[in-house]
Amino acid sequence: VGTGVGVGLVVNHKPVHGLMHPEGGHIAISPLEDDGFAGYSWGTERSPYGGINTVEGVTSSVALTERLAHMRQQQDEDKTTTTVIANAQERDMLKDLPDTHPIWDHASNALANLCVTLILLLSVEQIVLGGGIMNRTILYDRIRSQTQNILNGYLDVSQVTTENGLKDYISCSCWGEKGGLVGALSLALDAYEEKEEKKKKEKHVAFSKDCDMEKEESYKRDIEMKMTIAKSIIAFSAIGLIYVLRRSH
């Protein structure tokens, strides 16, 4: 969760890649009541739902900064739309906001919606959140609480019904801020290992073909040798028969 929102699905220790990589950051959410934010500017062109009421359209650093600028514009009517958009690029201003700022309520609600979708659709075993926005650690408990609220008691499993269960189920990455770097390195390592494995298989196939050709040549030589021996036996037998016939006369 940072400039955008990326979602990956890992099954049997490997990331899932179907039609393309997952784009869960663009799924629709149920916004908080009386949320008048019109969506982030990056979503107006070619983003699903026009970037309105989506996970990324609410909780990415771009969206949060634009929402903050929008709030400040409402407080100061002299500000123009151009100024709001320009200020929205200064995303460092988010780190100076207090934990009690209403922006974090919108962020935690959007991410809780994402968690609920992953739970209901994929029945995932664990949800790991990371990225620059998640450095605001108060979000974790808020996301867990809102996830429980949205589920509305529908699932009777300890992972989503108990405080300790939720802490383990929706957690931070053990790699912290290095998660992105470690993830990229892991993918590169996997790609390298797959390439090496492919080389081994190709080499094995080539070796097998060579062995098959050698076996075929050996088989041909064996047949030729047996034919030669058979011809020799027939020839000697014929000579012996002629000799016997001459002796009998």
PDB file of C-alpha atoms in Angstrom:
ATOM      1  CA  VAL A   1       0.000   0.000   0.000  1.00  0.00           C
ATOM      2  CA  GLY A   2       1.835   3.079  -1.214  1.00  0.00           C
ATOM      3  CA  THR A   3       1.659   5.243  -4.331  1.00  0.00           C
ATOM      4  CA  GLY A   4      -0.765   2.613  -5.600  1.00  0.00           C
ATOM      5  CA  VAL A   5      -2.173  -0.587  -4.118  1.00  0.00           C
ATOM      6  CA  GLY A   6      -0.889  -3.921  -5.376  1.00  0.00           C
ATOM      7  CA  VAL A   7      -2.395  -7.280  -4.446  1.00  0.00           C
ATOM      8  CA  GLY A   8      -0.668 -10.617  -4.934  1.00  0.00           C
ATOM      9  CA  LEU A   9      -1.936 -14.136  -4.292  1.00  0.00           C
ATOM     10  CA  VAL A  10       0.527 -16.812  -3.175  1.00  0.00           C
ATOM     11  CA  VAL A  11      -0.462 -20.489  -3.490  1.00  0.00           C
ATOM     12  CA  ASN A  12       1.951 -23.302  -2.591  1.00  0.00           C
ATOM     13  CA  HIS A  13       4.717 -20.735  -2.034  1.00  0.00           C
ATOM     14  CA  LYS A  14       4.366 -19.317  -5.548  1.00  0.00           C
ATOM     15  CA  PRO A  15       2.628 -16.148  -6.824  1.00  0.00           C
ATOM     16  CA  VAL A  16      -0.439 -16.836  -8.955  1.00  0.00           C
ATOM     17  CA  HIS A  17      -0.322 -15.533 -12.518  1.00  0.00           C
ATOM     18  CA  GLY A  18      -3.418 -16.227 -14.602  1.00  0.00           C
ATOM     19  CA  LEU A  19      -4.646 -14.015 -17.437  1.00  0.00           C
ATOM     20  CA  MET A  20      -2.211 -11.456 -16.001  1.00  0.00           C
ATOM     21  CA  HIS A  21      -1.006 -10.389 -12.545  1.00  0.00           C
ATOM     22  CA  PRO A  22      -3.850  -9.692 -10.054  1.00  0.00           C
ATOM     23  CA  GLU A  23      -5.169  -6.104  -9.907  1.00  0.00           C
ATOM     24  CA  GLY A  24      -6.998  -6.266  -6.577  1.00  0.00           C
ATOM     25  CA  GLY A  25      -6.191  -2.642  -5.820  1.00  0.00           C
ATOM     26  CA  HIS A  26      -8.897  -1.610  -8.270  1.00  0.00           C
ATOM     27  CA  ILE A  27     -11.833  -3.512  -6.785  1.00  0.00           C
ATOM     28  CA  ALA A  28     -14.844  -1.506  -5.625  1.00  0.00           C
ATOM     29  CA  ILE A  29     -15.447  -0.833  -1.938  1.00  0.00           C
ATOM     30  CA  SER A  30     -18.297   0.336   0.254  1.00  0.00           C
ATOM     31  CA  PRO A  31     -17.216   3.844   1.348  1.00  0.00           C
ATOM     32  CA  LEU A  32     -17.879   5.363   4.750  1.00  0.00           C
ATOM     33  CA  GLU A  33     -21.178   7.162   5.170  1.00  0.00           C
ATOM     34  CA  ASP A  34     -21.324  10.722   3.738  1.00  0.00           C
ATOM     35  CA  ASP A  35     -18.002  10.295   1.931  1.00  0.00           C
ATOM     36  CA  GLY A  36     -18.048  13.029  -0.703  1.00  0.00           C
ATOM     37  CA  PHE A  37     -14.564  12.411  -2.133  1.00  0.00           C
ATOM     38  CA  ALA A  38     -14.836  12.202  -5.923  1.00  0.00           C
ATOM     39  CA  GLY A  39     -11.930   9.779  -6.411  1.00  0.00           C
ATOM     40  CA  TYR A  40      -8.270  10.353  -7.134  1.00  0.00           C
ATOM     41  CA  SER A  41      -7.000  12.093 -10.251  1.00  0.00           C
ATOM     42  CA  TRP A  42      -5.017   9.078 -11.447  1.00  0.00           C
ATOM     43  CA  GLY A  43      -8.235   7.106 -11.833  1.00  0.00           C
ATOM     44  CA  THR A  44     -10.064   9.394 -14.244  1.00  0.00           C
ATOM     45  CA  GLU A  45      -8.498   7.776 -17.291  1.00  0.00           C
ATOM     46  CA  ARG A  46      -8.737   4.024 -17.869  1.00  0.00           C
ATOM     47  CA  SER A  47      -9.034   2.979 -14.209  1.00  0.00           C
ATOM     48  CA  PRO A  48     -11.920   0.691 -13.226  1.00  0.00           C
ATOM     49  CA  TYR A  49     -14.877   2.643 -11.815  1.00  0.00           C
ATOM     50  CA  GLY A  50     -13.021   5.820 -12.754  1.00  0.00           C
ATOM     51  CA  GLY A  51     -11.012   5.446  -9.562  1.00  0.00           C
ATOM     52  CA  ILE A  52     -14.108   6.280  -7.483  1.00  0.00           C
ATOM     53  CA  ASN A  53     -14.666   4.181  -4.346  1.00  0.00           C
ATOM     54  CA  THR A  54     -11.929   1.678  -5.128  1.00  0.00           C
ATOM     55  CA  VAL A  55      -9.209   0.458  -2.779  1.00  0.00           C
ATOM     56  CA  GLU A  56      -6.469   2.388  -4.563  1.00  0.00           C
ATOM     57  CA  GLY A  57      -8.783   5.329  -5.200  1.00  0.00           C
ATOM     58  CA  VAL A  58      -9.216   5.761  -1.445  1.00  0.00           C
ATOM     59  CA  THR A  59      -6.146   4.474   0.377  1.00  0.00           C
ATOM     60  CA  SER A  60      -3.157   5.031  -1.925  1.00  0.00           C
ATOM     61  CA  SER A  61      -0.847   7.863  -0.947  1.00  0.00           C
ATOM     62  CA  VAL A  62      -1.984   9.800  -4.025  1.00  0.00           C
ATOM     63  CA  ALA A  63      -5.657   9.439  -3.095  1.00  0.00           C
ATOM     64  CA  LEU A  64      -5.083  10.282   0.570  1.00  0.00           C
ATOM     65  CA  THR A  65      -3.082  13.377  -0.288  1.00  0.00           C
ATOM     66  CA  GLU A  66      -5.708  14.544  -2.772  1.00  0.00           C
ATOM     67  CA  ARG A  67      -8.420  13.947  -0.180  1.00  0.00           C
ATOM     68  CA  LEU A  68      -6.429  15.995   2.324  1.00  0.00           C
ATOM     69  CA  ALA A  69      -6.018  18.780  -0.230  1.00  0.00           C
ATOM     70  CA  HIS A  70      -9.756  18.609  -0.933  1.00  0.00           C
ATOM     71  CA  MET A  71     -10.523  18.944   2.782  1.00  0.00           C
ATOM     72  CA  ARG A  72      -8.233  21.943   3.046  1.00  0.00           C
ATOM     73  CA  GLN A  73      -9.825  23.487  -0.027  1.00  0.00           C
ATOM     74  CA  GLN A  74     -13.228  23.218   1.588  1.00  0.00           C
ATOM     75  CA  GLN A  75     -11.843  25.059   4.591  1.00  0.00           C
ATOM     76  CA  ASP A  76     -10.294  27.744   2.368  1.00  0.00           C
ATOM     77  CA  GLU A  77     -12.566  28.577  -0.552  1.00  0.00           C
ATOM     78  CA  ASP A  78      -9.895  30.765  -2.175  1.00  0.00           C
ATOM     79  CA  LYS A  79      -7.866  27.723  -3.252  1.00  0.00           C
ATOM     80  CA  THR A  80      -8.283  26.674  -6.871  1.00  0.00           C
ATOM     81  CA  THR A  81      -8.576  23.155  -8.242  1.00  0.00           C
ATOM     82  CA  THR A  82      -5.135  23.544  -9.827  1.00  0.00           C
ATOM     83  CA  THR A  83      -3.587  24.283  -6.453  1.00  0.00           C
ATOM     84  CA  VAL A  84      -5.316  21.248  -4.937  1.00  0.00           C
ATOM     85  CA  ILE A  85      -3.910  18.915  -7.595  1.00  0.00           C
ATOM     86  CA  ALA A  86      -0.420  20.412  -7.215  1.00  0.00           C
ATOM     87  CA  ASN A  87      -0.507  20.009  -3.440  1.00  0.00           C
ATOM     88  CA  ALA A  88      -1.641  16.431  -3.876  1.00  0.00           C
ATOM     89  CA  GLN A  89       1.749  15.523  -5.322  1.00  0.00           C
ATOM     90  CA  GLU A  90       3.417  16.456  -2.045  1.00  0.00           C
ATOM     91  CA  ARG A  91       2.648  13.147  -0.389  1.00  0.00           C
ATOM     92  CA  ASP A  92       5.154  13.674   2.407  1.00  0.00           C
ATOM     93  CA  MET A  93       2.536  15.798   4.142  1.00  0.00           C
ATOM     94  CA  LEU A  94       0.741  12.594   5.206  1.00  0.00           C
ATOM     95  CA  LYS A  95       3.421  11.677   7.727  1.00  0.00           C
ATOM     96  CA  ASP A  96       2.739  14.848   9.696  1.00  0.00           C
ATOM     97  CA  LEU A  97      -0.950  14.071  10.235  1.00  0.00           C
ATOM     98  CA  PRO A  98      -2.050  12.877  13.683  1.00  0.00           C
ATOM     99  CA  ASP A  99      -3.390   9.348  14.151  1.00  0.00           C
ATOM    100  CA  THR A 100      -6.794  10.871  14.910  1.00  0.00           C
ATOM    101  CA  HIS A 101      -7.149  12.508  11.485  1.00  0.00           C
ATOM    102  CA  PRO A 102     -10.290  11.261   9.651  1.00  0.00           C
ATOM    103  CA  ILE A 103      -8.212  10.373   6.593  1.00  0.00           C
ATOM    104  CA  TRP A 104      -7.027   7.220   8.368  1.00  0.00           C
ATOM    105  CA  ASP A 105     -10.632   6.099   8.886  1.00  0.00           C
ATOM    106  CA  HIS A 106     -11.137   6.131   5.114  1.00  0.00           C
ATOM    107  CA  ALA A 107      -7.861   4.297   4.530  1.00  0.00           C
ATOM    108  CA  SER A 108      -8.603   1.554   7.064  1.00  0.00           C
ATOM    109  CA  ASN A 109     -12.148   1.114   5.729  1.00  0.00           C
ATOM    110  CA  ALA A 110     -10.912   0.668   2.157  1.00  0.00           C
ATOM    111  CA  LEU A 111      -8.320  -1.902   3.199  1.00  0.00           C
ATOM    112  CA  ALA A 112     -10.844  -3.716   5.390  1.00  0.00           C
ATOM    113  CA  ASN A 113     -13.121  -3.982   2.342  1.00  0.00           C
ATOM    114  CA  LEU A 114     -10.214  -5.503   0.438  1.00  0.00           C
ATOM    115  CA  CYS A 115      -9.573  -7.997   3.242  1.00  0.00           C
ATOM    116  CA  VAL A 116     -13.230  -9.048   3.318  1.00  0.00           C
ATOM    117  CA  THR A 117     -13.235  -9.595  -0.447  1.00  0.00           C
ATOM    118  CA  LEU A 118     -10.111 -11.766  -0.211  1.00  0.00           C
ATOM    119  CA  ILE A 119     -11.614 -13.744   2.664  1.00  0.00           C
ATOM    120  CA  LEU A 120     -14.981 -14.373   1.022  1.00  0.00           C
ATOM    121  CA  LEU A 121     -13.766 -14.934  -2.525  1.00  0.00           C
ATOM    122  CA  LEU A 122     -10.515 -16.825  -1.966  1.00  0.00           C
ATOM    123  CA  SER A 123     -10.741 -18.077   1.622  1.00  0.00           C
ATOM    124  CA  VAL A 124      -7.106 -17.093   2.093  1.00  0.00           C
ATOM    125  CA  GLU A 125      -5.142 -18.513   5.021  1.00  0.00           C
ATOM    126  CA  GLN A 126      -3.418 -15.220   5.838  1.00  0.00           C
ATOM    127  CA  ILE A 127      -3.379 -11.581   4.733  1.00  0.00           C
ATOM    128  CA  VAL A 128      -0.089  -9.666   4.894  1.00  0.00           C
ATOM    129  CA  LEU A 129      -0.122  -5.881   4.526  1.00  0.00           C
ATOM    130  CA  GLY A 130       2.874  -3.671   3.859  1.00  0.00           C
ATOM    131  CA  GLY A 131       4.084  -0.551   2.097  1.00  0.00           C
ATOM    132  CA  GLY A 132       4.648   3.079   2.977  1.00  0.00           C
ATOM    133  CA  ILE A 133       1.086   3.805   4.099  1.00  0.00           C
ATOM    134  CA  MET A 134       1.237   0.868   6.511  1.00  0.00           C
ATOM    135  CA  ASN A 135       4.053   2.608   8.378  1.00  0.00           C
ATOM    136  CA  ARG A 136       1.097   4.263  10.080  1.00  0.00           C
ATOM    137  CA  THR A 137       0.822   1.263  12.412  1.00  0.00           C
ATOM    138  CA  ILE A 138      -2.496   2.295  13.993  1.00  0.00           C
ATOM    139  CA  LEU A 139      -4.087   1.193  10.723  1.00  0.00           C
ATOM    140  CA  TYR A 140      -3.629  -2.502  11.499  1.00  0.00           C
ATOM    141  CA  ASP A 141      -6.003  -2.599  14.458  1.00  0.00           C
ATOM    142  CA  ARG A 142      -8.491  -0.377  12.639  1.00  0.00           C
ATOM    143  CA  ILE A 143      -8.432  -2.632   9.588  1.00  0.00           C
ATOM    144  CA  ARG A 144      -8.953  -5.732  11.740  1.00  0.00           C
ATOM    145  CA  SER A 145     -11.843  -4.129  13.597  1.00  0.00           C
ATOM    146  CA  GLN A 146     -13.536  -2.891  10.422  1.00  0.00           C
ATOM    147  CA  THR A 147     -13.032  -6.275   8.737  1.00  0.00           C
ATOM    148  CA  GLN A 148     -14.904  -7.866  11.622  1.00  0.00           C
ATOM    149  CA  ASN A 149     -17.648  -5.239  11.375  1.00  0.00           C
ATOM    150  CA  ILE A 150     -18.150  -5.758   7.640  1.00  0.00           C
ATOM    151  CA  LEU A 151     -18.253  -9.560   7.975  1.00  0.00           C
ATOM    152  CA  ASN A 152     -21.100  -9.021  10.440  1.00  0.00           C
ATOM    153  CA  GLY A 153     -20.646 -12.383  12.183  1.00  0.00           C
ATOM    154  CA  TYR A 154     -21.079 -14.340   8.948  1.00  0.00           C
ATOM    155  CA  LEU A 155     -17.948 -16.473   9.454  1.00  0.00           C
ATOM    156  CA  ASP A 156     -17.600 -18.475  12.650  1.00  0.00           C
ATOM    157  CA  VAL A 157     -13.838 -19.039  12.631  1.00  0.00           C
ATOM    158  CA  SER A 158     -11.431 -17.796  15.298  1.00  0.00           C
ATOM    159  CA  GLN A 159      -9.201 -16.034  12.744  1.00  0.00           C
ATOM    160  CA  VAL A 160     -11.885 -13.374  12.253  1.00  0.00           C
ATOM    161  CA  THR A 161     -13.901 -13.586  15.468  1.00  0.00           C
ATOM    162  CA  THR A 162     -11.183 -13.184  18.104  1.00  0.00           C
ATOM    163  CA  GLU A 163      -8.685 -10.420  18.736  1.00  0.00           C
ATOM    164  CA  ASN A 164      -5.688 -12.771  18.816  1.00  0.00           C
ATOM    165  CA  GLY A 165      -6.927 -14.589  15.733  1.00  0.00           C
ATOM    166  CA  LEU A 166      -7.216 -11.359  13.766  1.00  0.00           C
ATOM    167  CA  LYS A 167      -3.731 -10.234  14.842  1.00  0.00           C
ATOM    168  CA  ASP A 168      -2.231 -13.336  13.288  1.00  0.00           C
ATOM    169  CA  TYR A 169      -4.598 -13.418  10.315  1.00  0.00           C
ATOM    170  CA  ILE A 170      -4.184  -9.800   9.169  1.00  0.00           C
ATOM    171  CA  SER A 171      -0.557  -8.995   9.870  1.00  0.00           C
ATOM    172  CA  CYS A 172       2.424  -6.953   8.783  1.00  0.00           C
ATOM    173  CA  SER A 173       5.241  -8.323   6.652  1.00  0.00           C
ATOM    174  CA  CYS A 174       8.140  -9.802   8.598  1.00  0.00           C
ATOM    175  CA  TRP A 175      10.413  -7.966   6.136  1.00  0.00           C
ATOM    176  CA  GLY A 176       8.992  -4.566   7.039  1.00  0.00           C
ATOM    177  CA  GLU A 177       9.939  -1.786   4.624  1.00  0.00           C
ATOM    178  CA  LYS A 178      12.261  -4.193   2.800  1.00  0.00           C
ATOM    179  CA  GLY A 179       9.311  -6.331   1.673  1.00  0.00           C
ATOM    180  CA  GLY A 180       9.243  -4.917  -1.852  1.00  0.00           C
ATOM    181  CA  LEU A 181      12.968  -5.397  -2.327  1.00  0.00           C
ATOM    182  CA  VAL A 182      12.908  -8.931  -0.915  1.00  0.00           C
ATOM    183  CA  GLY A 183       9.895  -9.784  -3.080  1.00  0.00           C
ATOM    184  CA  ALA A 184      11.616  -8.557  -6.235  1.00  0.00           C
ATOM    185  CA  LEU A 185      14.764 -10.506  -5.333  1.00  0.00           C
ATOM    186  CA  SER A 186      12.708 -13.654  -4.675  1.00  0.00           C
ATOM    187  CA  LEU A 187      11.005 -13.386  -8.071  1.00  0.00           C
ATOM    188  CA  ALA A 188      14.380 -12.902  -9.759  1.00  0.00           C
ATOM    189  CA  LEU A 189      15.751 -15.961  -7.939  1.00  0.00           C
ATOM    190  CA  ASP A 190      12.707 -18.039  -8.928  1.00  0.00           C
ATOM    191  CA  ALA A 191      13.099 -16.955 -12.560  1.00  0.00           C
ATOM    192  CA  TYR A 192      16.792 -17.903 -12.485  1.00  0.00           C
ATOM    193  CA  GLU A 193      16.072 -21.320 -10.961  1.00  0.00           C
ATOM    194  CA  GLU A 194      13.316 -21.999 -13.515  1.00  0.00           C
ATOM    195  CA  LYS A 195      15.685 -21.059 -16.330  1.00  0.00           C
ATOM    196  CA  GLU A 196      18.392 -23.372 -14.980  1.00  0.00           C
ATOM    197  CA  GLU A 197      15.874 -26.194 -14.583  1.00  0.00           C
ATOM    198  CA  LYS A 198      14.759 -25.675 -18.177  1.00  0.00           C
ATOM    199  CA  LYS A 199      18.373 -25.868 -19.347  1.00  0.00           C
ATOM    200  CA  LYS A 200      18.832 -29.155 -17.456  1.00  0.00           C
ATOM    201  CA  LYS A 201      15.705 -30.628 -19.045  1.00  0.00           C
ATOM    202  CA  GLU A 202      16.785 -29.542 -22.528  1.00  0.00           C
ATOM    203  CA  LYS A 203      20.224 -31.033 -21.925  1.00  0.00           C
ATOM    204  CA  HIS A 204      18.637 -34.263 -20.687  1.00  0.00           C
ATOM    205  CA  VAL A 205      16.392 -34.447 -23.761  1.00  0.00           C
ATOM    206  CA  ALA A 206      19.374 -33.869 -26.062  1.00  0.00           C
ATOM    207  CA  PHE A 207      21.343 -36.557 -24.200  1.00  0.00           C
ATOM    208  CA  SER A 208      18.409 -38.961 -24.457  1.00  0.00           C
ATOM    209  CA  LYS A 209      18.199 -38.353 -28.201  1.00  0.00           C
ATOM    210  CA  ASP A 210      21.938 -39.011 -28.532  1.00  0.00           C
ATOM    211  CA  CYS A 211      21.537 -42.216 -26.517  1.00  0.00           C
ATOM    212  CA  ASP A 212      18.608 -43.312 -28.679  1.00  0.00           C
ATOM    213  CA  MET A 213      20.620 -42.692 -31.850  1.00  0.00           C
ATOM    214  CA  GLU A 214      23.572 -44.620 -30.425  1.00  0.00           C
ATOM    215  CA  LYS A 215      21.286 -47.503 -29.478  1.00  0.00           C
ATOM    216  CA  GLU A 216      19.798 -47.502 -32.953  1.00  0.00           C
ATOM    217  CA  GLU A 217      23.244 -47.599 -34.578  1.00  0.00           C
ATOM    218  CA  SER A 218      24.321 -50.363 -32.212  1.00  0.00           C
ATOM    219  CA  TYR A 219      21.172 -52.327 -33.084  1.00  0.00           C
ATOM    220  CA  LYS A 220      21.871 -51.949 -36.791  1.00  0.00           C
ATOM    221  CA  ARG A 221      25.467 -53.133 -36.339  1.00  0.00           C
ATOM    222  CA  ASP A 222      24.246 -56.117 -34.337  1.00  0.00           C
ATOM    223  CA  ILE A 223      21.766 -57.071 -37.063  1.00  0.00           C
ATOM    224  CA  GLU A 224      24.407 -56.716 -39.772  1.00  0.00           C
ATOM    225  CA  MET A 225      26.806 -58.909 -37.788  1.00  0.00           C
ATOM    226  CA  LYS A 226      24.172 -61.596 -37.296  1.00  0.00           C
ATOM    227  CA  MET A 227      23.312 -61.495 -41.012  1.00  0.00           C
ATOM    228  CA  THR A 228      26.982 -61.880 -41.895  1.00  0.00           C
ATOM    229  CA  ILE A 229      27.311 -64.862 -39.545  1.00  0.00           C
ATOM    230  CA  ALA A 230      24.138 -66.406 -40.952  1.00  0.00           C
ATOM    231  CA  LYS A 231      25.403 -65.984 -44.514  1.00  0.00           C
ATOM    232  CA  SER A 232      28.717 -67.550 -43.539  1.00  0.00           C
ATOM    233  CA  ILE A 233      26.985 -70.524 -41.927  1.00  0.00           C
ATOM    234  CA  ILE A 234      24.823 -71.014 -45.019  1.00  0.00           C
ATOM    235  CA  ALA A 235      27.863 -70.780 -47.291  1.00  0.00           C
ATOM    236  CA  PHE A 236      29.876 -73.308 -45.246  1.00  0.00           C
ATOM    237  CA  SER A 237      26.873 -75.619 -45.085  1.00  0.00           C
ATOM    238  CA  ALA A 238      26.500 -75.483 -48.872  1.00  0.00           C
ATOM    239  CA  ILE A 239      30.210 -76.276 -49.363  1.00  0.00           C
ATOM    240  CA  GLY A 240      29.939 -79.166 -46.950  1.00  0.00           C
ATOM    241  CA  LEU A 241      26.884 -80.554 -48.750  1.00  0.00           C
ATOM    242  CA  ILE A 242      28.622 -80.374 -52.141  1.00  0.00           C
ATOM    243  CA  TYR A 243      31.651 -82.189 -50.711  1.00  0.00           C
ATOM    244  CA  VAL A 244      29.479 -84.975 -49.281  1.00  0.00           C
ATOM    245  CA  LEU A 245      27.648 -85.424 -52.590  1.00  0.00           C
ATOM    246  CA  ARG A 246      30.882 -85.666 -54.544  1.00  0.00           C
ATOM    247  CA  ARG A 247      32.247 -88.259 -52.116  1.00  0.00           C
ATOM    248  CA  SER A 248      29.114 -90.347 -52.457  1.00  0.00           C
ATOM    249  CA  HIS A 249      29.541 -90.493 -56.229  1.00  0.00           C
TER     250      HIS A 249
END
